[in-house]
């Protein structure tokens, strides 16, 4: 079996990182959705935390992978917008936890 060319290996790695990012975002969304129903309330915070960690790790890995080429303005805006939203969510959850 032959080794694929480096650009194919890089493309496959990028797709794997994108998939991991989606899984993390979906898990975070599941955690947010689970905050409402009482039956899933105990699992909500762990799901949200794990999902955000996975999403941020994959998002950071993809950003590093794409560092060899100049980013479009909207890519940079989305990256920092996502970070801002996650920081705002963490702050809100910290306030809610402090009041409980």
C-alpha atoms as an extended CHARMM CRD file, in Angstrom:
* protein
*
       100  EXT
         1         1  UNK       CA              0.0000000000        0.0000000000        0.0000000000  PROA      1               0.0000000000
         2         2  UNK       CA              1.4440000000        3.3680000000       -0.9840000000  PROA      2               0.0000000000
         3         3  UNK       CA              1.6020000000        6.4210000000        1.2170000000  PROA      3               0.0000000000
         4         4  UNK       CA             -0.7530000000        9.2160000000        0.1120000000  PROA      4               0.0000000000
         5         5  UNK       CA              0.7640000000       12.5520000000       -0.9330000000  PROA      5               0.0000000000
         6         6  UNK       CA              1.2990000000       15.1320000000        1.8330000000  PROA      6               0.0000000000
         7         7  UNK       CA             -1.5440000000       17.3620000000        0.5970000000  PROA      7               0.0000000000
         8         8  UNK       CA             -3.9670000000       14.4240000000        0.8980000000  PROA      8               0.0000000000
         9         9  UNK       CA             -2.7190000000       13.6740000000        4.4090000000  PROA      9               0.0000000000
        10        10  UNK       CA             -3.1730000000       17.3510000000        5.3330000000  PROA      10              0.0000000000
        11        11  UNK       CA             -6.6780000000       17.4500000000        3.8460000000  PROA      11              0.0000000000
        12        12  UNK       CA             -7.6510000000       14.3190000000        5.7680000000  PROA      12              0.0000000000
        13        13  UNK       CA             -6.2600000000       15.7780000000        8.9900000000  PROA      13              0.0000000000
        14        14  UNK       CA             -8.2460000000       18.9920000000        8.4110000000  PROA      14              0.0000000000
        15        15  UNK       CA            -11.4480000000       17.0050000000        7.8700000000  PROA      15              0.0000000000
        16        16  UNK       CA            -10.8470000000       15.0030000000       11.0350000000  PROA      16              0.0000000000
        17        17  UNK       CA            -10.2880000000       18.2050000000       13.0260000000  PROA      17              0.0000000000
        18        18  UNK       CA            -13.4400000000       19.7450000000       11.5430000000  PROA      18              0.0000000000
        19        19  UNK       CA            -15.4120000000       16.6450000000       12.5100000000  PROA      19              0.0000000000
        20        20  UNK       CA            -14.0300000000       16.8060000000       16.0480000000  PROA      20              0.0000000000
        21        21  UNK       CA            -15.0150000000       20.4670000000       16.2600000000  PROA      21              0.0000000000
        22        22  UNK       CA            -18.5660000000       19.6210000000       15.2020000000  PROA      22              0.0000000000
        23        23  UNK       CA            -18.7660000000       16.8310000000       17.7710000000  PROA      23              0.0000000000
        24        24  UNK       CA            -17.6110000000       19.2380000000       20.4730000000  PROA      24              0.0000000000
        25        25  UNK       CA            -20.0980000000       21.9150000000       19.4330000000  PROA      25              0.0000000000
        26        26  UNK       CA            -22.9070000000       19.3600000000       19.2810000000  PROA      26              0.0000000000
        27        27  UNK       CA            -22.0240000000       18.0360000000       22.7200000000  PROA      27              0.0000000000
        28        28  UNK       CA            -21.9930000000       21.5870000000       24.0710000000  PROA      28              0.0000000000
        29        29  UNK       CA            -25.4050000000       22.1550000000       22.4730000000  PROA      29              0.0000000000
        30        30  UNK       CA            -26.6980000000       18.9890000000       24.0600000000  PROA      30              0.0000000000
        31        31  UNK       CA            -25.3930000000       20.2530000000       27.3860000000  PROA      31              0.0000000000
        32        32  UNK       CA            -27.1560000000       23.5800000000       26.9220000000  PROA      32              0.0000000000
        33        33  UNK       CA            -30.3710000000       21.7880000000       26.0010000000  PROA      33              0.0000000000
        34        34  UNK       CA            -30.0500000000       19.5430000000       29.0090000000  PROA      34              0.0000000000
        35        35  UNK       CA            -29.9070000000       22.5100000000       31.3670000000  PROA      35              0.0000000000
        36        36  UNK       CA            -33.6970000000       22.9090000000       31.0870000000  PROA      36              0.0000000000
        37        37  UNK       CA            -35.2220000000       19.4870000000       31.8510000000  PROA      37              0.0000000000
        38        38  UNK       CA            -34.9440000000       18.4250000000       35.4640000000  PROA      38              0.0000000000
        39        39  UNK       CA            -34.3230000000       14.8010000000       34.4960000000  PROA      39              0.0000000000
        40        40  UNK       CA            -31.0940000000       15.6830000000       32.6880000000  PROA      40              0.0000000000
        41        41  UNK       CA            -29.9890000000       18.5460000000       34.9020000000  PROA      41              0.0000000000
        42        42  UNK       CA            -27.2110000000       16.5470000000       36.5760000000  PROA      42              0.0000000000
        43        43  UNK       CA            -25.6320000000       15.7280000000       33.1910000000  PROA      43              0.0000000000
        44        44  UNK       CA            -25.9740000000       19.2330000000       31.7640000000  PROA      44              0.0000000000
        45        45  UNK       CA            -22.8510000000       20.8690000000       33.1940000000  PROA      45              0.0000000000
        46        46  UNK       CA            -20.4770000000       17.9590000000       32.4420000000  PROA      46              0.0000000000
        47        47  UNK       CA            -21.8080000000       17.6730000000       28.8730000000  PROA      47              0.0000000000
        48        48  UNK       CA            -21.4460000000       21.3860000000       28.3330000000  PROA      48              0.0000000000
        49        49  UNK       CA            -17.9130000000       21.5050000000       29.7440000000  PROA      49              0.0000000000
        50        50  UNK       CA            -16.6890000000       18.4760000000       27.7840000000  PROA      50              0.0000000000
        51        51  UNK       CA            -18.3080000000       19.7390000000       24.6070000000  PROA      51              0.0000000000
        52        52  UNK       CA            -16.7740000000       23.1910000000       24.9360000000  PROA      52              0.0000000000
        53        53  UNK       CA            -13.3240000000       21.7660000000       25.6790000000  PROA      53              0.0000000000
        54        54  UNK       CA            -13.4700000000       19.4510000000       22.6620000000  PROA      54              0.0000000000
        55        55  UNK       CA            -14.8100000000       22.2150000000       20.4210000000  PROA      55              0.0000000000
        56        56  UNK       CA            -12.1620000000       24.7170000000       21.5410000000  PROA      56              0.0000000000
        57        57  UNK       CA             -9.3580000000       22.1800000000       21.1700000000  PROA      57              0.0000000000
        58        58  UNK       CA            -10.4460000000       21.3100000000       17.6440000000  PROA      58              0.0000000000
        59        59  UNK       CA            -11.0500000000       24.9520000000       16.7250000000  PROA      59              0.0000000000
        60        60  UNK       CA             -7.5590000000       25.8640000000       17.9400000000  PROA      60              0.0000000000
        61        61  UNK       CA             -5.9990000000       22.8930000000       16.1220000000  PROA      61              0.0000000000
        62        62  UNK       CA             -7.7380000000       23.8820000000       12.8860000000  PROA      62              0.0000000000
        63        63  UNK       CA             -6.5900000000       27.4820000000       13.2830000000  PROA      63              0.0000000000
        64        64  UNK       CA             -2.9940000000       26.2820000000       13.7160000000  PROA      64              0.0000000000
        65        65  UNK       CA             -3.3390000000       23.9570000000       10.7450000000  PROA      65              0.0000000000
        66        66  UNK       CA             -4.5570000000       26.8440000000        8.5760000000  PROA      66              0.0000000000
        67        67  UNK       CA             -1.8250000000       29.1890000000        9.8510000000  PROA      67              0.0000000000
        68        68  UNK       CA              0.2700000000       28.5170000000        6.7410000000  PROA      68              0.0000000000
        69        69  UNK       CA             -2.1800000000       30.5310000000        4.6410000000  PROA      69              0.0000000000
        70        70  UNK       CA             -3.6450000000       33.9760000000        5.2660000000  PROA      70              0.0000000000
        71        71  UNK       CA             -7.0670000000       33.8450000000        6.8990000000  PROA      71              0.0000000000
        72        72  UNK       CA            -10.0290000000       35.6810000000        5.4150000000  PROA      72              0.0000000000
        73        73  UNK       CA            -11.4350000000       38.4510000000        7.6000000000  PROA      73              0.0000000000
        74        74  UNK       CA            -14.6020000000       36.4630000000        8.2520000000  PROA      74              0.0000000000
        75        75  UNK       CA            -12.6110000000       33.4160000000        9.4050000000  PROA      75              0.0000000000
        76        76  UNK       CA            -10.8270000000       35.5390000000       11.9840000000  PROA      76              0.0000000000
        77        77  UNK       CA            -14.1370000000       37.1330000000       13.0180000000  PROA      77              0.0000000000
        78        78  UNK       CA            -15.7580000000       33.7200000000       13.4620000000  PROA      78              0.0000000000
        79        79  UNK       CA            -12.8120000000       32.3960000000       15.4620000000  PROA      79              0.0000000000
        80        80  UNK       CA            -12.8050000000       35.3040000000       17.9080000000  PROA      80              0.0000000000
        81        81  UNK       CA            -16.6030000000       35.5080000000       17.9380000000  PROA      81              0.0000000000
        82        82  UNK       CA            -16.7480000000       31.8780000000       19.0110000000  PROA      82              0.0000000000
        83        83  UNK       CA            -14.1900000000       32.5020000000       21.7460000000  PROA      83              0.0000000000
        84        84  UNK       CA            -16.1470000000       35.5590000000       22.9350000000  PROA      84              0.0000000000
        85        85  UNK       CA            -19.4080000000       33.6020000000       23.0360000000  PROA      85              0.0000000000
        86        86  UNK       CA            -17.7970000000       30.7850000000       25.0150000000  PROA      86              0.0000000000
        87        87  UNK       CA            -16.2190000000       33.2160000000       27.4970000000  PROA      87              0.0000000000
        88        88  UNK       CA            -19.5900000000       34.9860000000       27.9030000000  PROA      88              0.0000000000
        89        89  UNK       CA            -21.3260000000       31.6500000000       28.4470000000  PROA      89              0.0000000000
        90        90  UNK       CA            -18.7110000000       30.6040000000       31.0120000000  PROA      90              0.0000000000
        91        91  UNK       CA            -19.1380000000       33.9000000000       32.8460000000  PROA      91              0.0000000000
        92        92  UNK       CA            -22.9030000000       33.5270000000       32.8750000000  PROA      92              0.0000000000
        93        93  UNK       CA            -22.6930000000       29.9590000000       34.1550000000  PROA      93              0.0000000000
        94        94  UNK       CA            -20.2460000000       31.0370000000       36.8560000000  PROA      94              0.0000000000
        95        95  UNK       CA            -22.7040000000       33.7250000000       38.0010000000  PROA      95              0.0000000000
        96        96  UNK       CA            -25.5800000000       31.2310000000       38.0320000000  PROA      96              0.0000000000
        97        97  UNK       CA            -23.4910000000       28.7290000000       39.9990000000  PROA      97              0.0000000000
        98        98  UNK       CA            -22.4420000000       31.4010000000       42.4970000000  PROA      98              0.0000000000
        99        99  UNK       CA            -26.0860000000       32.3400000000       43.1240000000  PROA      99              0.0000000000
       100       100  UNK       CA            -27.1830000000       28.7210000000       43.6370000000  PROA      100             0.0000000000
